[in-house]
Coordinates of C-alpha atoms and ligand atoms in Angstrom, one line a residue:
M308 CA 0.0 0.0 0.0
P309 CA 1.5 3.4 -0.9
A310 CA 2.2 5.7 2.0
A311 CA -0.5 8.4 2.3
A312 CA 0.8 11.8 1.4
P313 CA 0.5 14.3 4.3
T314 CA -2.5 16.5 3.8
V315 CA -2.9 20.0 5.0
N316 CA -6.4 21.1 5.8
P317 CA -6.6 24.8 4.9
Q318 CA -9.2 25.3 7.6
Q319 CA -6.8 24.1 10.2
T320 CA -4.0 26.5 9.4
G321 CA -6.0 29.5 10.5
R322 CA -7.4 27.8 13.5
W323 CA -4.4 27.9 15.8
P324 CA -3.8 31.7 15.9
R325 CA -7.6 32.1 16.5
R326 CA -7.5 29.6 19.3
L327 CA -4.5 31.3 20.9
G328 CA -6.3 34.7 20.7
L329 CA -9.4 33.2 22.3
S330 CA -7.4 31.6 25.0
L331 CA -5.6 34.8 25.8
M332 CA -8.9 36.7 25.9
L333 CA -10.3 34.0 28.2
L334 CA -7.3 34.3 30.4
L335 CA -7.7 38.1 30.6
V336 CA -11.4 37.8 31.4
C337 CA -10.6 35.2 34.2
A338 CA -7.9 37.5 35.6
A339 CA -10.2 40.5 35.5
L340 CA -12.9 38.5 37.3
A341 CA -10.4 37.3 39.9
A342 CA -9.3 40.9 40.4
V343 CA -12.9 42.1 40.7
A344 CA -13.6 39.3 43.2
Y345 CA -10.5 40.3 45.2
R346 CA -11.5 44.0 45.2
Y347 CA -15.1 43.1 46.1
A348 CA -14.1 40.8 48.9
E349 CA -11.5 43.3 50.2
D350 CA -14.1 46.1 50.2
A351 CA -16.6 43.9 52.0
A352 CA -14.0 42.9 54.6
I353 CA -13.0 46.6 55.0
D354 CA -16.7 47.5 55.4
R355 CA -17.0 45.0 58.1
L356 CA -13.8 46.3 59.7
R357 CA -15.2 49.9 59.4
L358 CA -18.4 48.9 61.1
S359 CA -16.6 47.3 64.0
G360 CA -14.0 50.0 64.1
A361 CA -16.7 52.7 64.3
Q362 CA -18.3 50.8 67.2
R363 CA -15.0 50.6 69.0
L364 CA -14.5 54.3 68.5
D365 CA -17.9 55.0 69.9
T366 CA -17.4 52.7 72.9
Y367 CA -13.9 54.1 73.7
A368 CA -15.1 57.7 73.3
A369 CA -18.1 57.0 75.6
G370 CA -15.8 55.4 78.1
L371 CA -13.5 58.3 78.1
E372 CA -16.3 60.9 78.4
H373 CA -17.8 58.9 81.2
L374 CA -14.5 58.8 83.0
L375 CA -13.9 62.5 82.7
S376 CA -17.4 63.5 83.4
K377 CA -17.1 61.9 86.8
Y378 CA -14.6 64.6 87.8
D379 CA -16.1 67.5 86.0
F380 CA -17.9 68.8 89.0
L381 CA -15.2 68.2 91.5
P382 CA -13.2 71.5 91.1
G383 CA -16.4 73.5 91.6
T384 CA -17.0 72.0 95.0
F385 CA -13.9 73.6 96.7
E386 CA -15.3 77.1 96.8
L387 CA -17.9 75.6 99.2
N388 CA -15.2 74.9 101.7
K389 CA -14.6 77.9 104.0
D390 CA -11.1 76.9 104.9
V391 CA -10.1 77.0 101.2
I392 CA -11.7 80.4 100.9
A393 CA -9.9 81.5 104.1
L394 CA -6.5 80.2 103.0
L395 CA -6.8 82.1 99.7
R396 CA -7.7 85.3 101.6
Q397 CA -5.0 84.8 104.2
P398 CA -2.2 83.0 102.4
G399 CA 0.3 83.2 105.4
D400 CA -1.8 81.1 107.8
E401 CA 0.2 77.8 108.0
A402 CA -2.3 76.1 110.3
L403 CA -5.0 76.8 107.9
R404 CA -2.9 75.6 105.0
R405 CA -2.3 72.4 106.9
D406 CA -6.1 71.9 107.4
V407 CA -6.7 72.5 103.7
N408 CA -3.9 70.1 102.8
I409 CA -5.5 67.4 104.9
Y410 CA -8.9 68.2 103.4
L411 CA -7.6 68.0 99.9
E412 CA -5.7 64.8 100.7
R413 CA -8.9 63.2 101.9
V414 CA -11.1 64.3 99.0
N415 CA -8.3 63.1 96.6
R416 CA -8.4 59.7 98.2
L417 CA -12.1 59.5 98.1
A418 CA -12.5 60.7 94.5
G419 CA -9.7 58.4 93.2
S420 CA -8.0 61.3 91.4
T421 CA -4.2 61.7 91.1
S422 CA -3.9 65.0 92.9
I423 CA -5.9 68.1 93.9
Y424 CA -4.4 71.5 94.5
I425 CA -5.4 75.1 95.1
V426 CA -3.6 77.9 93.2
N427 CA -3.9 81.6 94.1
L428 CA -4.4 84.4 91.5
K429 CA -0.7 84.7 91.0
G430 CA -0.4 81.1 89.9
V431 CA 1.3 79.8 93.1
T432 CA 0.1 76.6 94.6
Q433 CA -1.3 77.3 98.1
A434 CA -2.3 73.8 99.2
A435 CA -2.1 70.3 97.6
S436 CA -3.3 66.8 98.3
N437 CA 0.3 65.6 98.0
W438 CA 1.5 68.1 100.6
R439 CA 3.3 65.3 102.5
A440 CA 5.5 64.3 99.6
P441 CA 9.0 65.8 99.3
D442 CA 8.2 67.0 95.7
S443 CA 4.8 68.4 96.8
Y444 CA 3.2 71.0 94.6
V445 CA 2.8 73.5 97.5
G446 CA 4.6 76.7 96.7
D447 CA 5.1 75.7 93.0
Y448 CA 4.5 78.5 90.4
I449 CA 2.4 77.1 87.6
A450 CA 0.7 80.1 86.0
F451 CA 2.2 79.1 82.6
R452 CA 0.1 76.0 82.5
P453 CA -2.7 76.7 80.0
Y454 CA -5.5 75.3 82.2
I455 CA -4.5 77.6 85.0
R456 CA -4.3 80.5 82.6
E457 CA -7.7 79.8 81.2
A458 CA -9.2 79.3 84.6
L459 CA -7.7 82.5 85.8
R460 CA -9.3 84.1 82.8
G461 CA -12.6 82.9 84.1
M462 CA -13.0 79.8 81.8
P463 CA -13.2 76.4 83.4
G464 CA -10.1 74.6 82.0
G465 CA -9.6 71.1 80.9
F466 CA -6.2 69.9 79.8
Y467 CA -4.3 66.9 79.3
G468 CA -0.6 67.1 79.9
V469 CA 2.4 65.7 81.5
G470 CA 3.2 67.0 85.0
T471 CA 6.2 69.3 85.3
T472 CA 7.1 68.1 88.7
R473 CA 7.0 64.3 88.3
G474 CA 6.5 64.0 84.6
E475 CA 3.3 62.0 85.2
P476 CA 0.6 62.5 82.6
G477 CA -2.9 63.3 83.5
Y478 CA -6.0 65.3 82.8
Y479 CA -6.2 68.5 84.6
F480 CA -9.6 70.0 85.5
A481 CA -9.3 73.6 86.6
R482 CA -11.9 76.1 87.8
G483 CA -12.0 79.5 89.4
I484 CA -12.8 79.7 93.1
Y485 CA -15.2 82.5 93.7
H486 CA -16.3 84.2 96.9
E487 CA -19.0 86.8 96.9
G488 CA -18.7 87.2 93.1
R489 CA -14.9 87.6 93.2
M490 CA -12.3 85.1 92.0
L491 CA -9.8 84.1 94.7
G492 CA -7.9 81.4 93.0
V493 CA -8.1 78.2 91.0
A494 CA -9.0 74.6 92.1
T495 CA -7.3 71.9 90.1
V496 CA -8.0 68.2 90.0
K497 CA -5.6 65.9 88.1
V498 CA -7.0 62.6 86.9
N499 CA -5.0 59.6 85.6
I500 CA -6.7 58.4 82.4
E501 CA -3.8 56.1 81.3
S502 CA -5.7 53.2 82.7
L503 CA -7.8 53.4 79.5
E504 CA -4.8 52.4 77.4
A505 CA -4.6 49.0 79.1
S506 CA -8.3 48.3 78.5
W507 CA -7.9 49.3 74.8
A508 CA -4.8 47.0 74.4
E509 CA -6.8 44.2 76.0
A510 CA -9.6 44.5 73.5
G511 CA -7.2 44.1 70.6
G512 CA -6.8 46.6 67.8
K513 CA -4.9 49.8 68.2
A514 CA -6.5 52.9 69.6
L515 CA -5.0 56.3 70.2
L516 CA -6.1 59.7 71.4
T517 CA -4.6 62.9 70.0
D518 CA -4.9 66.5 71.0
A519 CA -5.8 69.4 68.7
H520 CA -2.2 69.5 67.4
G521 CA -2.3 65.8 66.5
V522 CA 0.0 64.8 69.4
V523 CA -0.7 61.2 70.6
F524 CA -1.1 61.3 74.3
L525 CA -2.9 58.0 74.9
S526 CA -2.2 54.9 73.0
S527 CA -2.6 51.2 73.3
V528 CA 0.8 50.9 71.6
P529 CA 3.3 52.4 74.1
E530 CA 5.8 53.2 71.3
W531 CA 3.4 55.6 69.6
K532 CA 2.9 57.8 72.6
Y533 CA 4.0 61.4 72.5
R534 CA 4.5 61.2 68.8
T535 CA 2.5 63.2 66.3
L536 CA 0.2 62.1 63.4
A537 CA 1.7 64.8 61.2
P538 CA 4.8 67.0 61.7
L539 CA 4.0 69.9 64.0
T540 CA 3.8 73.5 62.7
P541 CA 6.4 75.8 64.2
A542 CA 3.7 77.8 65.9
A543 CA 2.2 74.7 67.5
R544 CA 5.6 73.5 68.6
Q545 CA 6.4 76.9 70.2
E546 CA 3.0 76.9 72.0
L547 CA 3.6 73.4 73.3
E548 CA 7.1 74.2 74.5
Q549 CA 5.8 77.3 76.3
S550 CA 3.0 75.4 78.1
R551 CA 5.3 72.4 78.7
Q552 CA 2.2 70.4 78.0
Y553 CA 4.2 67.3 77.3
F554 CA 7.1 68.2 79.5
S555 CA 10.3 67.0 77.8
H556 CA 8.9 64.6 75.1
A557 CA 10.3 65.2 71.7
L558 CA 7.0 64.9 69.8
T559 CA 8.4 63.4 66.5
P560 CA 6.1 62.3 63.7
L561 CA 4.8 58.8 63.8
G562 CA 5.3 58.2 60.1
L563 CA 1.7 57.1 59.3
R564 CA 1.5 57.3 55.5
E565 CA -1.9 57.5 53.8
V566 CA -2.4 54.9 51.1
R567 CA -6.0 55.5 50.1
A568 CA -8.7 57.8 51.6
L569 CA -12.0 56.0 52.0
D570 CA -13.9 59.0 53.3
A571 CA -13.4 61.9 55.7
R572 CA -13.1 59.7 58.7
A573 CA -11.6 56.5 57.3
R574 CA -8.5 55.8 55.2
I575 CA -6.0 53.1 54.6
V576 CA -2.5 53.8 55.9
A577 CA 0.8 52.1 55.9
G578 CA 1.3 51.4 59.5
P579 CA 4.3 52.7 61.5
P580 CA 6.6 50.2 63.4
P581 CA 5.9 47.9 65.2
A582 CA 2.9 47.4 63.0
T583 CA 3.6 45.9 59.5
G584 CA 1.4 46.1 56.5
P585 CA -1.5 48.4 55.7
M586 CA -4.1 49.3 58.3
L587 CA -7.5 50.8 58.3
S588 CA -7.4 54.1 60.2
Q589 CA -10.7 55.6 61.5
S590 CA -11.0 58.7 63.6
R591 CA -13.7 60.4 65.6
G592 CA -13.7 63.7 67.3
L593 CA -14.6 64.1 70.9
V594 CA -17.2 66.9 71.1
T595 CA -16.3 68.4 74.4
R596 CA -12.6 68.3 74.2
N597 CA -11.2 69.1 70.7
W598 CA -9.5 65.6 70.7
Q599 CA -9.4 63.0 68.1
M600 CA -9.9 59.3 68.8
V601 CA -8.1 57.1 66.2
Y602 CA -8.7 53.4 65.8
L603 CA -6.4 51.3 63.6
S604 CA -7.4 47.8 62.4
D605 CA -5.1 45.4 60.8
L606 CA -6.0 44.8 57.1
A607 CA -4.1 41.5 56.9
P608 CA -7.3 39.4 57.6
A609 CA -9.2 41.4 55.0
R610 CA -6.5 40.9 52.5
A611 CA -6.4 37.2 53.3
S612 CA -10.2 36.9 52.8
A613 CA -9.8 38.8 49.5
R614 CA -7.1 36.5 48.4
A615 CA -9.3 33.5 49.3
A616 CA -12.1 35.0 47.3
A617 CA -9.8 35.6 44.3
L618 CA -8.5 32.0 44.7
L619 CA -12.0 30.7 44.9
T620 CA -12.9 32.7 41.8
V621 CA -9.9 31.3 39.9
L622 CA -10.8 27.8 41.0
S623 CA -14.4 28.3 40.0
E624 CA -13.3 29.7 36.6
A625 CA -10.9 26.7 36.2
L626 CA -13.8 24.4 37.0
A627 CA -16.1 26.2 34.6
V628 CA -13.4 26.1 31.8
M629 CA -12.9 22.4 32.5
L630 CA -16.6 21.8 32.4
V631 CA -16.9 23.7 29.1
L632 CA -13.9 21.8 27.7
Y633 CA -15.4 18.5 28.9
A634 CA -18.8 19.4 27.4
R635 CA -17.0 20.3 24.1
Q636 CA -15.0 17.1 24.2
R637 CA -18.1 15.1 24.8
H638 CA -19.9 16.9 22.0
R639 CA -16.9 16.3 19.7
L640 CA -16.7 12.6 20.7
G641 CA -20.5 12.3 20.1
R642 CA -20.1 13.8 16.6
Q643 CA -17.1 11.5 15.8
R644 CA -19.1 8.5 17.0
Q645 CA -22.0 9.6 14.9
R646 CA -19.7 10.0 11.9
A647 CA -18.2 6.6 12.5
R648 CA -21.6 5.1 12.8
E649 CA -22.6 6.7 9.5
D650 CA -19.3 5.5 7.9
L651 CA -20.0 2.1 9.2
Q652 CA -23.5 2.1 7.9
R653 CA -22.2 3.3 4.5
A654 CA -19.6 0.6 4.4
Y655 CA -22.2 -1.9 5.5
D656 CA -24.5 -0.7 2.7
Q657 CA -21.7 -0.9 0.2
L658 CA -20.8 -4.4 1.4
E659 CA -24.4 -5.5 1.1
H660 CA -24.4 -4.1 -2.4
L661 CA -21.2 -5.9 -3.2
V662 CA -22.5 -9.1 -1.7
A663 CA -25.6 -8.8 -3.7
D664 CA -23.6 -8.2 -6.9
R665 CA -21.2 -11.1 -6.1
T666 CA -24.1 -13.4 -5.3
A667 CA -25.8 -12.5 -8.6
S668 CA -22.6 -13.1 -10.5
L669 CA -22.0 -16.4 -8.5
E670 CA -25.5 -17.5 -9.4
Q671 CA -24.7 -16.6 -13.0
I672 CA -21.4 -18.6 -12.8
T673 CA -23.2 -21.5 -11.1
R674 CA -25.8 -21.5 -13.9
E675 CA -23.1 -21.4 -16.5
L676 CA -21.2 -24.1 -14.7
R677 CA -24.4 -26.2 -14.5
D678 CA -24.8 -25.7 -18.3
E679 CA -21.2 -26.5 -18.9
N680 CA -21.4 -29.5 -16.7
A681 CA -24.4 -30.7 -18.7
V682 CA -22.4 -30.1 -21.9
R683 CA -19.4 -31.8 -20.4
R684 CA -21.5 -34.8 -19.3
Q685 CA -22.9 -35.0 -22.8
A686 CA -19.4 -34.8 -24.3
E687 CA -18.2 -37.4 -21.9
E688 CA -21.1 -39.6 -22.8
Q689 CA -20.3 -39.1 -26.5
L690 CA -16.6 -39.8 -25.8
R691 CA -17.5 -42.9 -23.9
K692 CA -19.6 -44.0 -26.7
A693 CA -16.9 -43.1 -29.2
Q694 CA -14.3 -45.0 -27.2
S695 CA -16.6 -47.9 -26.8
E696 CA -17.2 -47.9 -30.6
L697 CA -13.4 -47.5 -31.1
V698 CA -12.8 -50.5 -29.0
Q699 CA -15.4 -52.4 -30.9
A700 CA -13.8 -51.2 -34.2
G701 CA -10.5 -52.4 -32.9
K702 CA -12.0 -55.8 -32.2
M703 CA -13.5 -55.9 -35.6
A704 CA -10.1 -55.0 -37.1
V705 CA -8.5 -57.9 -35.2
L706 CA -11.3 -60.1 -36.3
G707 CA -10.7 -59.0 -39.9
Q708 CA -7.0 -59.8 -39.5
L709 CA -7.9 -63.2 -38.0
S710 CA -10.6 -63.9 -40.6
A711 CA -8.3 -65.6 -43.1
G712 CA -7.0 -68.0 -40.5
I713 CA -10.5 -68.5 -39.0
T714 CA -12.0 -69.3 -42.5
H715 CA -9.2 -71.8 -43.0
E716 CA -9.8 -73.2 -39.5
L717 CA -13.5 -73.7 -40.3
N718 CA -13.1 -74.8 -43.9
Q719 CA -10.7 -77.6 -43.0
P720 CA -13.0 -79.4 -40.6
L721 CA -16.0 -78.7 -42.9
T722 CA -14.2 -80.5 -45.8
A723 CA -13.2 -83.3 -43.3
L724 CA -16.8 -83.4 -42.1
R725 CA -18.2 -83.8 -45.6
T726 CA -15.6 -86.5 -46.4
M727 CA -16.2 -88.3 -43.1
A728 CA -20.0 -88.0 -43.5
D729 CA -19.8 -89.5 -47.0
N730 CA -17.5 -92.2 -45.6
A731 CA -19.9 -92.9 -42.8
R732 CA -22.8 -93.2 -45.2
V733 CA -20.8 -95.8 -47.4
L734 CA -19.6 -97.7 -44.3
I735 CA -23.3 -97.9 -43.0
E736 CA -24.4 -99.1 -46.4
R737 CA -21.7 -101.7 -46.3
G738 CA -22.7 -102.8 -42.9
R739 CA -19.4 -101.7 -41.2
H740 CA -21.2 -100.1 -38.4
A741 CA -18.3 -100.1 -36.0
D742 CA -16.1 -98.0 -38.5
A743 CA -19.1 -95.8 -39.2
S744 CA -19.6 -95.2 -35.5
A745 CA -15.9 -94.3 -35.1
N746 CA -16.3 -91.9 -38.0
L747 CA -19.3 -90.3 -36.4
T748 CA -17.4 -89.8 -33.2
T749 CA -14.7 -88.0 -35.1
I750 CA -17.4 -85.9 -36.8
S751 CA -18.9 -85.1 -33.5
Q752 CA -15.4 -84.0 -32.2
L753 CA -14.9 -81.8 -35.2
V754 CA -18.3 -80.2 -34.8
E755 CA -17.5 -79.5 -31.2
R756 CA -14.2 -77.9 -32.1
M757 CA -15.9 -75.7 -34.7
G758 CA -18.6 -74.8 -32.1
Q759 CA -15.8 -73.8 -29.7
L760 CA -14.2 -71.6 -32.3
T761 CA -17.3 -69.8 -33.3
G762 CA -18.2 -69.5 -29.6
Q763 CA -14.9 -67.8 -29.0
L764 CA -15.4 -65.5 -31.9
R765 CA -18.9 -64.6 -30.7
Q766 CA -17.6 -64.1 -27.3
F767 CA -14.7 -61.8 -28.6
A768 CA -17.0 -59.8 -30.9
R769 CA -19.6 -59.2 -28.2
K770 CA -19.9 -55.7 -26.9
S771 CA -18.9 -56.0 -23.2
D772 CA -20.7 -54.2 -20.5
T773 CA -17.3 -53.0 -19.1
R774 CA -18.2 -53.8 -15.5
P775 CA -15.1 -55.0 -13.7
S776 CA -15.1 -58.4 -12.0
A777 CA -12.6 -60.9 -10.7
V778 CA -11.2 -62.5 -13.9
P779 CA -9.1 -65.7 -13.7
V780 CA -5.9 -64.6 -15.5
A781 CA -5.1 -68.1 -16.8
D782 CA -8.6 -68.4 -18.5
A783 CA -8.3 -65.1 -20.2
V784 CA -4.8 -66.0 -21.5
T785 CA -6.2 -69.4 -22.8
A786 CA -9.2 -67.8 -24.5
A787 CA -7.0 -65.2 -26.2
L788 CA -4.5 -67.9 -27.2
F789 CA -7.3 -69.9 -28.8
L790 CA -7.8 -67.2 -31.4
V791 CA -4.1 -67.2 -32.4
E792 CA -3.4 -70.8 -31.8
R793 CA -3.4 -71.7 -35.5
R794 CA -0.9 -68.9 -36.3
I795 CA 1.4 -70.0 -33.6
A796 CA 1.4 -73.5 -34.9
Q797 CA 1.8 -72.5 -38.6
E798 CA 4.6 -70.0 -37.9
R799 CA 6.3 -72.5 -35.6
V800 CA 6.4 -70.3 -32.7
G801 CA 7.4 -71.8 -29.4
F802 CA 4.8 -70.8 -26.8
R803 CA 5.3 -70.8 -23.1
M804 CA 2.9 -69.8 -20.4
A805 CA 3.3 -69.6 -16.6
T806 CA 1.0 -68.2 -14.0
H807 CA 1.8 -67.9 -10.4
P808 CA -0.2 -68.6 -8.4
R809 CA -2.4 -70.7 -10.7
D810 CA -5.7 -69.2 -9.5
L811 CA -4.6 -65.6 -10.0
Y812 CA -7.5 -63.1 -10.4
A813 CA -7.4 -59.6 -11.9
L814 CA -10.1 -57.0 -11.3
C815 CA -11.2 -56.0 -14.9
D816 CA -13.6 -56.9 -17.7
S817 CA -12.7 -60.4 -19.0
N818 CA -13.7 -59.7 -22.6
R819 CA -11.5 -56.6 -22.7
L820 CA -8.5 -58.3 -21.1
Q821 CA -8.8 -61.0 -23.8
Q822 CA -8.9 -58.2 -26.4
V823 CA -5.7 -56.7 -25.0
L824 CA -4.0 -60.1 -24.9
V825 CA -5.0 -61.0 -28.5
N826 CA -3.6 -57.6 -29.6
L827 CA -0.3 -58.1 -27.8
F828 CA 0.0 -61.8 -29.2
G829 CA -0.8 -60.5 -32.7
N830 CA 1.8 -57.7 -32.5
A831 CA 4.4 -60.2 -31.2
L832 CA 3.7 -62.7 -34.0
D833 CA 3.7 -59.8 -36.6
A834 CA 7.0 -58.5 -35.3
M835 CA 8.7 -61.9 -35.4
E836 CA 7.2 -62.7 -38.7
M837 CA 8.2 -59.4 -40.3
A838 CA 11.7 -59.6 -39.0
G839 CA 12.0 -63.2 -39.9
S840 CA 13.2 -64.0 -36.4
H841 CA 14.6 -67.4 -35.6
P842 CA 13.8 -69.1 -33.3
R843 CA 10.4 -67.6 -32.6
Q844 CA 9.4 -67.5 -28.9
L845 CA 6.3 -66.2 -27.3
A846 CA 6.1 -66.3 -23.5
V847 CA 3.3 -65.2 -21.2
E848 CA 4.0 -64.9 -17.5
A849 CA 1.5 -63.8 -14.9
G850 CA 2.2 -63.2 -11.3
G851 CA 0.8 -61.4 -8.3
A852 CA 2.8 -58.5 -6.8
G853 CA 1.1 -57.4 -3.6
A854 CA -2.3 -55.8 -4.6
R855 CA -1.4 -55.9 -8.3
V856 CA -1.3 -58.5 -11.1
L857 CA 1.5 -58.3 -13.7
I858 CA 1.0 -60.1 -17.0
S859 CA 4.0 -59.9 -19.4
V860 CA 4.0 -60.9 -23.0
T861 CA 7.5 -61.5 -24.3
D862 CA 8.6 -62.2 -27.9
S863 CA 11.9 -62.9 -29.5
G864 CA 11.3 -60.3 -32.3
P865 CA 13.4 -57.3 -33.2
G866 CA 12.4 -55.3 -30.1
I867 CA 11.2 -51.8 -30.2
P868 CA 13.5 -48.9 -31.4
E869 CA 13.6 -45.9 -29.2
D870 CA 11.8 -43.5 -31.8
V871 CA 9.0 -46.1 -32.1
R872 CA 8.6 -46.5 -28.4
A873 CA 7.9 -42.8 -27.9
H874 CA 4.8 -43.2 -30.1
L875 CA 3.7 -46.7 -29.4
F876 CA 0.4 -45.8 -27.7
E877 CA -0.6 -43.0 -30.0
P878 CA -3.7 -43.8 -32.2
F879 CA -2.9 -44.5 -35.9
F880 CA 0.8 -45.0 -35.2
T881 CA 2.0 -48.0 -37.1
T882 CA 5.2 -49.2 -38.8
K883 CA 3.3 -51.9 -40.6
P884 CA 2.7 -51.7 -44.4
Q885 CA -0.6 -50.3 -45.7
G886 CA -3.5 -52.6 -45.3
K887 CA -1.8 -54.6 -42.5
G888 CA -1.8 -52.2 -39.6
L889 CA -4.2 -49.5 -38.5
G890 CA -2.2 -48.2 -35.6
L891 CA -5.1 -48.6 -33.2
G892 CA -4.3 -51.8 -31.3
L893 CA -1.9 -50.5 -28.6
A894 CA -3.8 -47.2 -28.3
I895 CA -7.1 -49.1 -27.5
S896 CA -5.3 -51.7 -25.3
E897 CA -3.6 -48.9 -23.3
Q898 CA -7.0 -47.2 -22.8
I899 CA -8.7 -50.4 -21.7
V900 CA -6.0 -51.2 -19.1
R901 CA -6.1 -47.6 -17.9
E902 CA -9.9 -47.6 -17.5
S903 CA -9.5 -50.8 -15.4
G904 CA -7.2 -48.9 -13.0
G905 CA -4.1 -50.3 -14.5
R906 CA -1.1 -49.5 -16.7
L907 CA 0.3 -50.9 -19.9
R908 CA 4.0 -50.4 -20.6
A909 CA 6.5 -51.7 -23.1
E910 CA 10.2 -52.4 -22.9
S911 CA 12.9 -53.6 -25.3
L912 CA 14.9 -56.5 -24.0
P913 CA 18.7 -56.2 -24.1
E914 CA 19.0 -59.8 -25.6
G915 CA 16.5 -58.8 -28.3
G916 CA 12.8 -59.0 -28.4
A917 CA 10.0 -56.9 -26.8
R918 CA 8.1 -57.2 -23.6
F919 CA 4.7 -55.7 -22.9
I920 CA 3.5 -55.7 -19.3
I921 CA -0.1 -55.3 -18.2
D922 CA -0.4 -54.1 -14.6
L923 CA -3.9 -54.5 -13.1
P924 CA -5.5 -54.4 -9.7
R925 CA -5.6 -57.8 -8.1
A926 CA -8.9 -59.4 -7.1
E927 CA -9.3 -62.2 -4.5
Ligands
ADP732 P1 -0.5 -52.0 -35.8 O1 -0.3 -53.4 -35.2 O2 -1.8 -51.9 -36.6 O3 0.7 -51.4 -36.4 P2 -0.4 -51.3 -33.1 O4 -0.8 -50.2 -32.3 O5 -0.8 -52.6 -32.6 O6 -0.8 -51.1 -34.5 O7 1.2 -51.3 -33.1 C1 1.9 -50.2 -33.4 C2 3.3 -50.4 -33.7 O8 4.0 -50.9 -32.6 C3 3.5 -51.4 -34.7 O9 3.3 -50.9 -36.0 C4 4.9 -51.9 -34.4 O10 5.8 -51.0 -35.1 C5 5.1 -51.7 -33.0 N1 5.0 -53.0 -32.3 C6 3.9 -53.5 -31.6 N2 4.3 -54.6 -31.0 C7 5.6 -54.9 -31.3 C8 6.4 -55.9 -31.0 N3 6.1 -57.0 -30.2 N4 7.7 -55.9 -31.4 C9 8.1 -54.8 -32.2 N5 7.3 -53.8 -32.5 C10 6.0 -53.8 -32.1

């Protein structure tokens, strides 16, 4: 089979770039979807964080307000104490100072504040709850502190700051002490609100409180304290240094960097150390105190959930793509299967067609064969008939050849018969009955012999039925010999016959075997006569060889030359003069033997003479 030449489908050449383009587009769409999912999930998570952050801010602010409101009223109560009023009016009375100190000490303990002290109009502390301590406020000049200044100006002051004596932070409540409509001094209560930091830190998240300048003064992260959200303006820095609000702290910027503003109160910032990564920053003002409460939530969980959403989207997309590919593959397979089914059906139809055609032509051939067979049978029948007629013709030819001898054979006894009959009549007339009787016996013998001869002739001329039977070989030889007996005697041919065993049977038609033998005897006698051979010998030997019977007819004639031997069994081949031979004898004999399942062959003997061997199946 020749190798199939590679074929290029023009449709396929343009398909790959298109597929690549489609794949790229699909990839882009998937990536875009994943990005949208990421953004959406992040926004949702940020929204949740904002909600909880806002709640925290509200809670922390309320907590702070509540804590501070507890002390709001306290500075106002000191003008009700007459000792306080008296001390402010008579600043030199040490006994009175001592009473006021003890009083302040008690109130401070009861209120849970850090310290309480009374300042005169010059800004010098007259009495303090911590009067016993070595670094007591008593006698300190603190007119530069903003809350004192404001209170002296008649405005109740609130202030968060770091103490200048001990450096302790706290919220300062300050309020003027009035007596009979005249201000005598200022009462100050300092409250520690740092405890809030611990509660913020405990709740998680990062909360801070800044003042109007953006200075962080409370923070759940200790490192961020006394730092600023943004760099301070020179004016603010100067003011803070004057008031020594944060004592000696440097107030450096925290380094919060805005990444994205969400709205006025929320933005995403890059967190300062020790925080890492972006954070959600939410702020809320405190109404009463010009402070900002800031709450920072870590964005890492939001980012993680966004990543998970994006991953889920990618996985879903991959699943969808796989499903689509699977469906397409199934569809394609289905189509291929359908095509294969159709091809198969077509092939099947073609095959059926082919089979029908072949069947028709086979039927035709069968019909023709049947016709041919009939013709052949007819031809065979005719051939058989022709052969049979040929055999008969051969016989007749032999008979013709024998006729001269036979006529002589019959004429002689006939003459003898007439003579002897005449003699018998004379002898009876003369009364010599005994001699007449002897004569009659001889006549009877002669008649019998003649009857035998004619019987043999009839037998020989008869058309045989060619049905094979067990033929005694010796009988067939004797019967054949009978027809050439006279020639043997006349031509002085020595005849010898031997069969072994005596009762040897051949499976053939006896009449035809006789015909073959008569032919062979005649040919042998002809050959010896024509060559003038001397002495003349004719020998017949028959013997069994296993399942075969071999009958040989040997003469002492000239033998058979090689060129003659090649044509011996051909019809009409003869070396005899015209009128003597027809060239049919051996051809017919060979055919007869072959039809009986045997073979006829000839050989030339080295010592001279020819031998014909009839090989036939043996019969029991
Ligand atoms: P026909 O006897 O009429 O010639 P045959 O077919 O019987 O035809 O014989 C063919 C030829 O075979 C003979 O003409 C003869 O030449 C040769 N032939 C047959 N028998 C012998 C024999 N015994 N010796 C020599 N030649 C023979």
